[in-house]
Short mmCIF file of C-alpha atoms in Angstrom, two decimals:
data_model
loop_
_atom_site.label_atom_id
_atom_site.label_comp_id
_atom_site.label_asym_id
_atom_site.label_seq_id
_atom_site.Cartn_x
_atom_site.Cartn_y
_atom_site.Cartn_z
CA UNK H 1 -10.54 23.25 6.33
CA UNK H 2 -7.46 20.87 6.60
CA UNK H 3 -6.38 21.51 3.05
CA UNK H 4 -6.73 24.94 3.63
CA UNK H 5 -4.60 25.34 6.86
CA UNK H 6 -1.96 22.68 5.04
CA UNK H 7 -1.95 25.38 2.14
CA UNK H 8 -1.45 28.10 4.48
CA UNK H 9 1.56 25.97 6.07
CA UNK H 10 3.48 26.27 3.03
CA UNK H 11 3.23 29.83 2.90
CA UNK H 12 6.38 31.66 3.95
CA UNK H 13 6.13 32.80 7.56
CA UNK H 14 6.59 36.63 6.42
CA UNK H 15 3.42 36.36 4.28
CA UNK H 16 1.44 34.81 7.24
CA UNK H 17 2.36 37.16 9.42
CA UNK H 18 1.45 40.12 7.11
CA UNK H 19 -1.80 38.65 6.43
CA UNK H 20 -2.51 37.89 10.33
CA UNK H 21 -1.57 41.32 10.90
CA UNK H 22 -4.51 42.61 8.87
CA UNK H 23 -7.02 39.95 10.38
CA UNK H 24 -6.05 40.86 13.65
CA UNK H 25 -6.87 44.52 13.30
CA UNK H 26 -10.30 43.53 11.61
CA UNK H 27 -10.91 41.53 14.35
CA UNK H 28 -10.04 44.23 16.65
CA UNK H 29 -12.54 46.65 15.25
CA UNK H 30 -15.34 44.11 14.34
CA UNK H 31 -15.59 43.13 17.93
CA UNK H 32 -16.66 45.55 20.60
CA UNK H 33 -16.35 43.12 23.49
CA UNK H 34 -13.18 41.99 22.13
CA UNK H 35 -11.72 45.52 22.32
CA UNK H 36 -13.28 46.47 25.37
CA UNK H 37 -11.28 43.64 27.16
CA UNK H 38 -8.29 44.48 25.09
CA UNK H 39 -7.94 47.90 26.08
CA UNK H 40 -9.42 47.66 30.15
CA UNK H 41 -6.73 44.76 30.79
CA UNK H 42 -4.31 47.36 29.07
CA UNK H 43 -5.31 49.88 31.13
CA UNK H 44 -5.43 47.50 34.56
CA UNK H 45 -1.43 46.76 33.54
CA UNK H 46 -0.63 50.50 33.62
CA UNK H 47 0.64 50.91 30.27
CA UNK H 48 0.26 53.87 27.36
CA UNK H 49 -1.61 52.66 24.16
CA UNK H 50 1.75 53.12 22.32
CA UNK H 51 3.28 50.19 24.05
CA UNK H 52 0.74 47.86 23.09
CA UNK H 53 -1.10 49.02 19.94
CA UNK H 54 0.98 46.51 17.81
CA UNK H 55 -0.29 43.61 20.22
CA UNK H 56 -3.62 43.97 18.16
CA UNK H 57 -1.31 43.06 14.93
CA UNK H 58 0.37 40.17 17.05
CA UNK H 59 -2.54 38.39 18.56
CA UNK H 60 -2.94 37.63 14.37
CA UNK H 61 0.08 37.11 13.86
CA UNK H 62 0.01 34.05 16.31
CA UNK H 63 -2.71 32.90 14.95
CA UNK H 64 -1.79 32.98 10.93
CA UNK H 65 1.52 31.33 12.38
CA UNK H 66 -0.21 28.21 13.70
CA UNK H 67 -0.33 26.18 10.61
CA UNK H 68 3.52 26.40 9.91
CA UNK H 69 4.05 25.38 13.51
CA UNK H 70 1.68 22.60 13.36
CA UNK H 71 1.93 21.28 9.81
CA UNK H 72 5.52 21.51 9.70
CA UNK H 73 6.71 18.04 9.06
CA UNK H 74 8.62 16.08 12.15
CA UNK H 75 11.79 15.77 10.34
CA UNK H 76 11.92 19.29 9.44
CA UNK H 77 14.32 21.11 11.87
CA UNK H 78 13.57 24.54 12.83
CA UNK H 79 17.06 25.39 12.38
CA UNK H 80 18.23 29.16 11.63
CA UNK H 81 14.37 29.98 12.03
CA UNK H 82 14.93 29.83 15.98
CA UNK H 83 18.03 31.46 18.10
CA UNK H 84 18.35 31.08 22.02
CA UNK H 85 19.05 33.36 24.54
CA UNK H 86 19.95 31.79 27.89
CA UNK H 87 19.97 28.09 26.83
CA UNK H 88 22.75 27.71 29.15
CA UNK H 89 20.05 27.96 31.79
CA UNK H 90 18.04 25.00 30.42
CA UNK H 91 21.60 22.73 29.95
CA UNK H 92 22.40 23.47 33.73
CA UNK H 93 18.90 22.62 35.52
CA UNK H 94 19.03 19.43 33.11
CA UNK H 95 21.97 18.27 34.78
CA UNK H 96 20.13 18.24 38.04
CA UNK H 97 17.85 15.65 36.91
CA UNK H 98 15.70 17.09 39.16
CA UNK H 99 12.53 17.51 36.35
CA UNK H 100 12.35 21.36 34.86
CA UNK H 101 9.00 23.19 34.79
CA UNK H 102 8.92 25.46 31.85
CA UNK H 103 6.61 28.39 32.52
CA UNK H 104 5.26 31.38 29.86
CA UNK H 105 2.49 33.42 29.48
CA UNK H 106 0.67 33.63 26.17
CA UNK H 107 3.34 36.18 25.29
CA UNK H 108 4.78 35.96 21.60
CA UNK H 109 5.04 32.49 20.26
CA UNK H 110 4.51 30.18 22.68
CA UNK H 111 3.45 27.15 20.65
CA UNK H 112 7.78 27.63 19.19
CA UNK H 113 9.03 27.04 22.72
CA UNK H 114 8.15 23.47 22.96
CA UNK H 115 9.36 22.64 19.71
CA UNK H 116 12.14 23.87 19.87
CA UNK H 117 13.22 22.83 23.10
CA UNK H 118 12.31 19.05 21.95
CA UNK H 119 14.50 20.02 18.49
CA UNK H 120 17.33 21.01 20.89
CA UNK H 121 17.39 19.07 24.30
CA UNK H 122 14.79 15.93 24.25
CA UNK H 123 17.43 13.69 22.59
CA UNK H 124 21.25 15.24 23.57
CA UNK H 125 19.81 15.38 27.37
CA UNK H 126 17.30 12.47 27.43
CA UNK H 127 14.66 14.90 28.78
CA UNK H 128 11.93 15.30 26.66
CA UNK H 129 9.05 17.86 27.46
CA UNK H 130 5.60 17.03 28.27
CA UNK H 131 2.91 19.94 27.85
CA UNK H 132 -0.27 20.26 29.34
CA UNK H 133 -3.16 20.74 26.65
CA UNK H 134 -6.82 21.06 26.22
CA UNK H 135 -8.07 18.65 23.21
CA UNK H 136 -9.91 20.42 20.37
CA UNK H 137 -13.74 20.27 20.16
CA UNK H 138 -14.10 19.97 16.28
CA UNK H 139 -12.31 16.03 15.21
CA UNK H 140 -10.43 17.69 12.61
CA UNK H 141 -8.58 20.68 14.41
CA UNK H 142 -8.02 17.65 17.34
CA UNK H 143 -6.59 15.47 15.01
CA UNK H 144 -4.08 18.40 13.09
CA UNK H 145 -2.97 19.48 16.83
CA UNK H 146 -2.18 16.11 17.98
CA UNK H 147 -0.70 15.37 15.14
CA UNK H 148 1.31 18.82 15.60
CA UNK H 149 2.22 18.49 19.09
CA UNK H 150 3.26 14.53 18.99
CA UNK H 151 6.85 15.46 17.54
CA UNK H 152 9.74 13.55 17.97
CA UNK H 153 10.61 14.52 22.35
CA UNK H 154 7.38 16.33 22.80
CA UNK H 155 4.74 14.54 24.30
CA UNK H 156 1.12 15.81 25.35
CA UNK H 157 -1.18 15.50 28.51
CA UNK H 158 -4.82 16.05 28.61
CA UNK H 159 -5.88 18.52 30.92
CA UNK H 160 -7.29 16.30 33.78
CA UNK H 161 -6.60 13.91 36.54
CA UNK H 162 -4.22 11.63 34.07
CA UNK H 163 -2.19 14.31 32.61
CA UNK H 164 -1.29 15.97 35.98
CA UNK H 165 -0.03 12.28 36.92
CA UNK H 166 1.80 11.89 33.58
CA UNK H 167 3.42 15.61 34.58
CA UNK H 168 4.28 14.17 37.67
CA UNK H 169 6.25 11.12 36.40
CA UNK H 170 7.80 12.98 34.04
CA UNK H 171 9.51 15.38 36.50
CA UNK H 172 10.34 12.67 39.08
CA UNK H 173 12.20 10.96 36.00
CA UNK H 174 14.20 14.10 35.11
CA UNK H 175 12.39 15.15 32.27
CA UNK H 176 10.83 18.57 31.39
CA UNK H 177 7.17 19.96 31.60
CA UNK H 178 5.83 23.21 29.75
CA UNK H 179 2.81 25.18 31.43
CA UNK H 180 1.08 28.52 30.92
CA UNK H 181 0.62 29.92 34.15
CA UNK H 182 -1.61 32.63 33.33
CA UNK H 183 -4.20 30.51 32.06
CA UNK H 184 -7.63 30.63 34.40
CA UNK H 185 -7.91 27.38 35.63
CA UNK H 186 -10.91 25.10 35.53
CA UNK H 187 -13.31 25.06 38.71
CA UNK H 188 -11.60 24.71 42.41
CA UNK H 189 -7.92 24.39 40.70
CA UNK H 190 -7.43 27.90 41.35
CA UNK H 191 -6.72 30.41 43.50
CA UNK H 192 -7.22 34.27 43.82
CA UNK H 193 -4.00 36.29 43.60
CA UNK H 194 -3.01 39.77 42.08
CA UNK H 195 -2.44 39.90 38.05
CA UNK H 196 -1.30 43.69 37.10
CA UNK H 197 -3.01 44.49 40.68
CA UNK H 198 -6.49 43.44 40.02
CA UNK H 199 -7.65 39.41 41.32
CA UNK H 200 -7.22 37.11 39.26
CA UNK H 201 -7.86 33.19 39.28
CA UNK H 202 -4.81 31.45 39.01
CA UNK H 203 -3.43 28.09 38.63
CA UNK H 204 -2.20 25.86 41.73
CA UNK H 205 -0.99 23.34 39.76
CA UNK H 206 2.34 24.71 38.51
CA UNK H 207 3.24 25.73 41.87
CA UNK H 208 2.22 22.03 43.28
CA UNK H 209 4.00 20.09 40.64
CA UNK H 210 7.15 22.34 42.11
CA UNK H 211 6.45 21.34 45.63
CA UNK H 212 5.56 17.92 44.84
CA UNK H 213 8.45 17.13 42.83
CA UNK H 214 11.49 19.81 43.73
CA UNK H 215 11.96 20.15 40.08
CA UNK H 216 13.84 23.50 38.88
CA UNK H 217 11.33 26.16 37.28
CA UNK H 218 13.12 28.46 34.21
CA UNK H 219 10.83 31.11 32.38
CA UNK H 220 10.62 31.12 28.72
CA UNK H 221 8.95 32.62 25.45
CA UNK H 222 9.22 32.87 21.95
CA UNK H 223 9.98 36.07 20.55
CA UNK H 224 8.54 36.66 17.55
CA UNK H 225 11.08 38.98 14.95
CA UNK H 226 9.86 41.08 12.17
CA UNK H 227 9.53 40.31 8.65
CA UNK H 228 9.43 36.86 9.29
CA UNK H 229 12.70 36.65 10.21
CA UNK H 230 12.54 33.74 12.90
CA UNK H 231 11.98 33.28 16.61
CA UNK H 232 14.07 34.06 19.78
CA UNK H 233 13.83 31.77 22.37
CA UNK H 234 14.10 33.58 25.77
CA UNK H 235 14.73 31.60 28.68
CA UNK H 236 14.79 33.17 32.43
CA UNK H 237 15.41 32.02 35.89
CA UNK H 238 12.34 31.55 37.41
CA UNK H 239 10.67 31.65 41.33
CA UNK H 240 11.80 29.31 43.74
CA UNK H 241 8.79 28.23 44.78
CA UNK H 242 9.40 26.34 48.60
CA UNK H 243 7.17 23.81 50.15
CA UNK H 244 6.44 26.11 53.11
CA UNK H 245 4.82 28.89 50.89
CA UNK H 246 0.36 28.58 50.78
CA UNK H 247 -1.00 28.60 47.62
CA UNK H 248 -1.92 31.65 47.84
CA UNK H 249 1.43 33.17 47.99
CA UNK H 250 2.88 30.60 45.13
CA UNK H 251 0.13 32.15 43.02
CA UNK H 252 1.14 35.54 43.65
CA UNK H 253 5.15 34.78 43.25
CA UNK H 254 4.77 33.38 39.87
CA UNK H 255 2.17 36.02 38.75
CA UNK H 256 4.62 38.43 39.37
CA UNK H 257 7.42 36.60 37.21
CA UNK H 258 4.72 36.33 34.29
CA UNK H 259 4.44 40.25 34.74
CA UNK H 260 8.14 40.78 34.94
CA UNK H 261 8.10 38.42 31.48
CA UNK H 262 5.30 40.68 29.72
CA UNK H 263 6.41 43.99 30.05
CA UNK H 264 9.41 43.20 28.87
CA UNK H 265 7.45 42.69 25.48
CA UNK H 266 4.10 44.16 26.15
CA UNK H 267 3.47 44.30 22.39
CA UNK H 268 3.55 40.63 21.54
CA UNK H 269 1.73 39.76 24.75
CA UNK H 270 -2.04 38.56 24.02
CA UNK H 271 -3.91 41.16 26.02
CA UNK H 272 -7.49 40.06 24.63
CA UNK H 273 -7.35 37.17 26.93
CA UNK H 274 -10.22 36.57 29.24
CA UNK H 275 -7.34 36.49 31.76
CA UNK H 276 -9.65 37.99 34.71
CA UNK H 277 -12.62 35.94 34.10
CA UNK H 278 -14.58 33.83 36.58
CA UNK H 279 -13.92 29.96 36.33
CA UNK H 280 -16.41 28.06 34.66
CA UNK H 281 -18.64 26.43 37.25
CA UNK H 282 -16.88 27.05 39.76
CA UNK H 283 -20.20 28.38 42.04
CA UNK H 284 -17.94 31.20 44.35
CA UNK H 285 -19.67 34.25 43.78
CA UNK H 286 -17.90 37.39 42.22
CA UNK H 287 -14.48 37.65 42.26
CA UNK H 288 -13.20 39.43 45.39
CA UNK H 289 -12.82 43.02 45.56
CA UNK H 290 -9.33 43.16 46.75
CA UNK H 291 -6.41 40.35 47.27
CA UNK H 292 -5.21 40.08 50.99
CA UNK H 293 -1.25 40.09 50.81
CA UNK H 294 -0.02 36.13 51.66
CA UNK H 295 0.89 35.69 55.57
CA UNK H 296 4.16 37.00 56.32
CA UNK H 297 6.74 34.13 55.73
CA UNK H 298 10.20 32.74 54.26
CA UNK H 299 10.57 34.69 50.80
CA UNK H 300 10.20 32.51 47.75
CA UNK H 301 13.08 34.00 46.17
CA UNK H 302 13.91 37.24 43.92
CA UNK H 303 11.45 37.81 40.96
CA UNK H 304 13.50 38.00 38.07
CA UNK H 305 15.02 41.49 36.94
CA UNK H 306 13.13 42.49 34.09
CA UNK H 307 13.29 40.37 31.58
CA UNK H 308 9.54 38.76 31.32
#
């Protein structure tokens, strides 16, 4: 299997993404629970078929993508294959040295933003970025991810009790941390808040780390282009997120900046994901019928305009 994704890597990027086009839709069609979720979390978000339809084609298209992102070789700049689009945003909350928390949604190419904010900032700014992650089951997809992710400025904690404090130092130290806040959370590190109007289990984490540490939060994704033309790298203001606000009503601030991010790309946004699933052992019954609005308090800021 490694030879075969290490083939793959060589490919050019327009080929993968014409051929994860085509496995996309096959998966699409092969799998009835697959498009059942697909099209009801389509439908929960509000939005016509048209808008989204090419999402099917994306979700493969991320996925053929993967082994140029991970096999590319650590002295291989990205280059012309990545432009920016409110960098200036990144360059100003690193002067703060007050830590910056990178939040996206699996919108677009998510796996480029890390990269190439490591390619562009980690060295100039002495702030690398950390990213949470989840290690592979199988030894040999562990070893090509680490191997993928362990770049020159971008550094990797495990999803447990040590990488949260490894987060933590990084942000009290200036540097940067990448998170995807839509992402159901493992048992009783959650909490239930509105995605697209319907409960959803979200992560307190992002919204602690902010408390915890005052760091800056920016939004960000990868846009992917057509044709294999490159990546855009979006970058946002993001929620002030206060230390007076519950969890509760950080959850619901920064769902609502993830929304803001994904319709302003609906089609590149991964709307197959189990994204309104109950956490995995977490023994609290079904998920409640309806989310209470958080207890009247100090704002946590404006959502950002459209852009997410």
């Amino acid at each position: 299997m490694f030879l075969l994704l290490r083939l793959l890597s060589k490919c050019p990027l327009r080929l993968l993404h014409a051929v994860g086009a085509m496995a996309g839709w096959l998966t699409f069609w092969a799998s009835p629970t697959y498009r059942r979720r697909y099209r009801a979390n389509v439908a929960q978000a509000g939005l016509a078929w048209s808008a989204v339809s090419d999402g099917v084609a994306a979700a493969g298209r991320m996925i053929a993508e993967l082994p140029w992102l991970w096999l590319r070789p650590p002295g291989t700049p990205l280059g012309e294959r990545v432009r920016w689009d409110g960098a200036e945003l990144i360059e100003q909350a690193l002067q703060d040295r007050r830590g910056l928390v990178l939040m996206t949604p699996h919108l677009a190419c998510f796996e480029i933003c890390a990269q190439a904010y490591a390619e562009r900032f980690a060295e100039s700014a002495n702030a690398p970025i950390t990213v949470l992650f989840r290690p592979a089951r199988q030894a040999w997809l562990r070893e090509v991810v680490d191997g993928s992710r362990g770049r020159p400025g971008l550094e990797t904690a495990p999803a447990n009790l040590a990488g949260v404090r490894q987060m933590i130092r990084a942000l009290r130290q200036g540097h940067t941390i990448g998170l995807l806040p839509d992402q159901v959370p493992p048992e009783g590190l959650g909490v239930w808040a509105p995605f697209f109007g319907h409960p959803a289990y979200t992560m307190t984490l992002a919204s602690r780390l902010l408390q915890q540490t005052g760091a800056r939060a920016l939004l960000i994704w990868g846009e992917r282009l057509e044709k294999g033309q490159g990546f855009v790298v979006h970058v946002r203001p993001g929620p002030e997120i206060g230390r007076e606000l519950t969890p509760e009503s950080a959850a619901l601030h920064i769902n609502r900046s993830m929304e803001e991010l994904i319709l302003q790309a609906p089609s590149q946004y991964l709307w197959g994901y189990h994204r309104y699933k109950q956490p995995r052992g977490l023994d609290i019954g079904a998920a409640p019928t309806a989310v209470p609005a958080p207890a009247a308090g100090p704002a946590a800021g404006p959502v950002v305009e459209s852009e997410r």
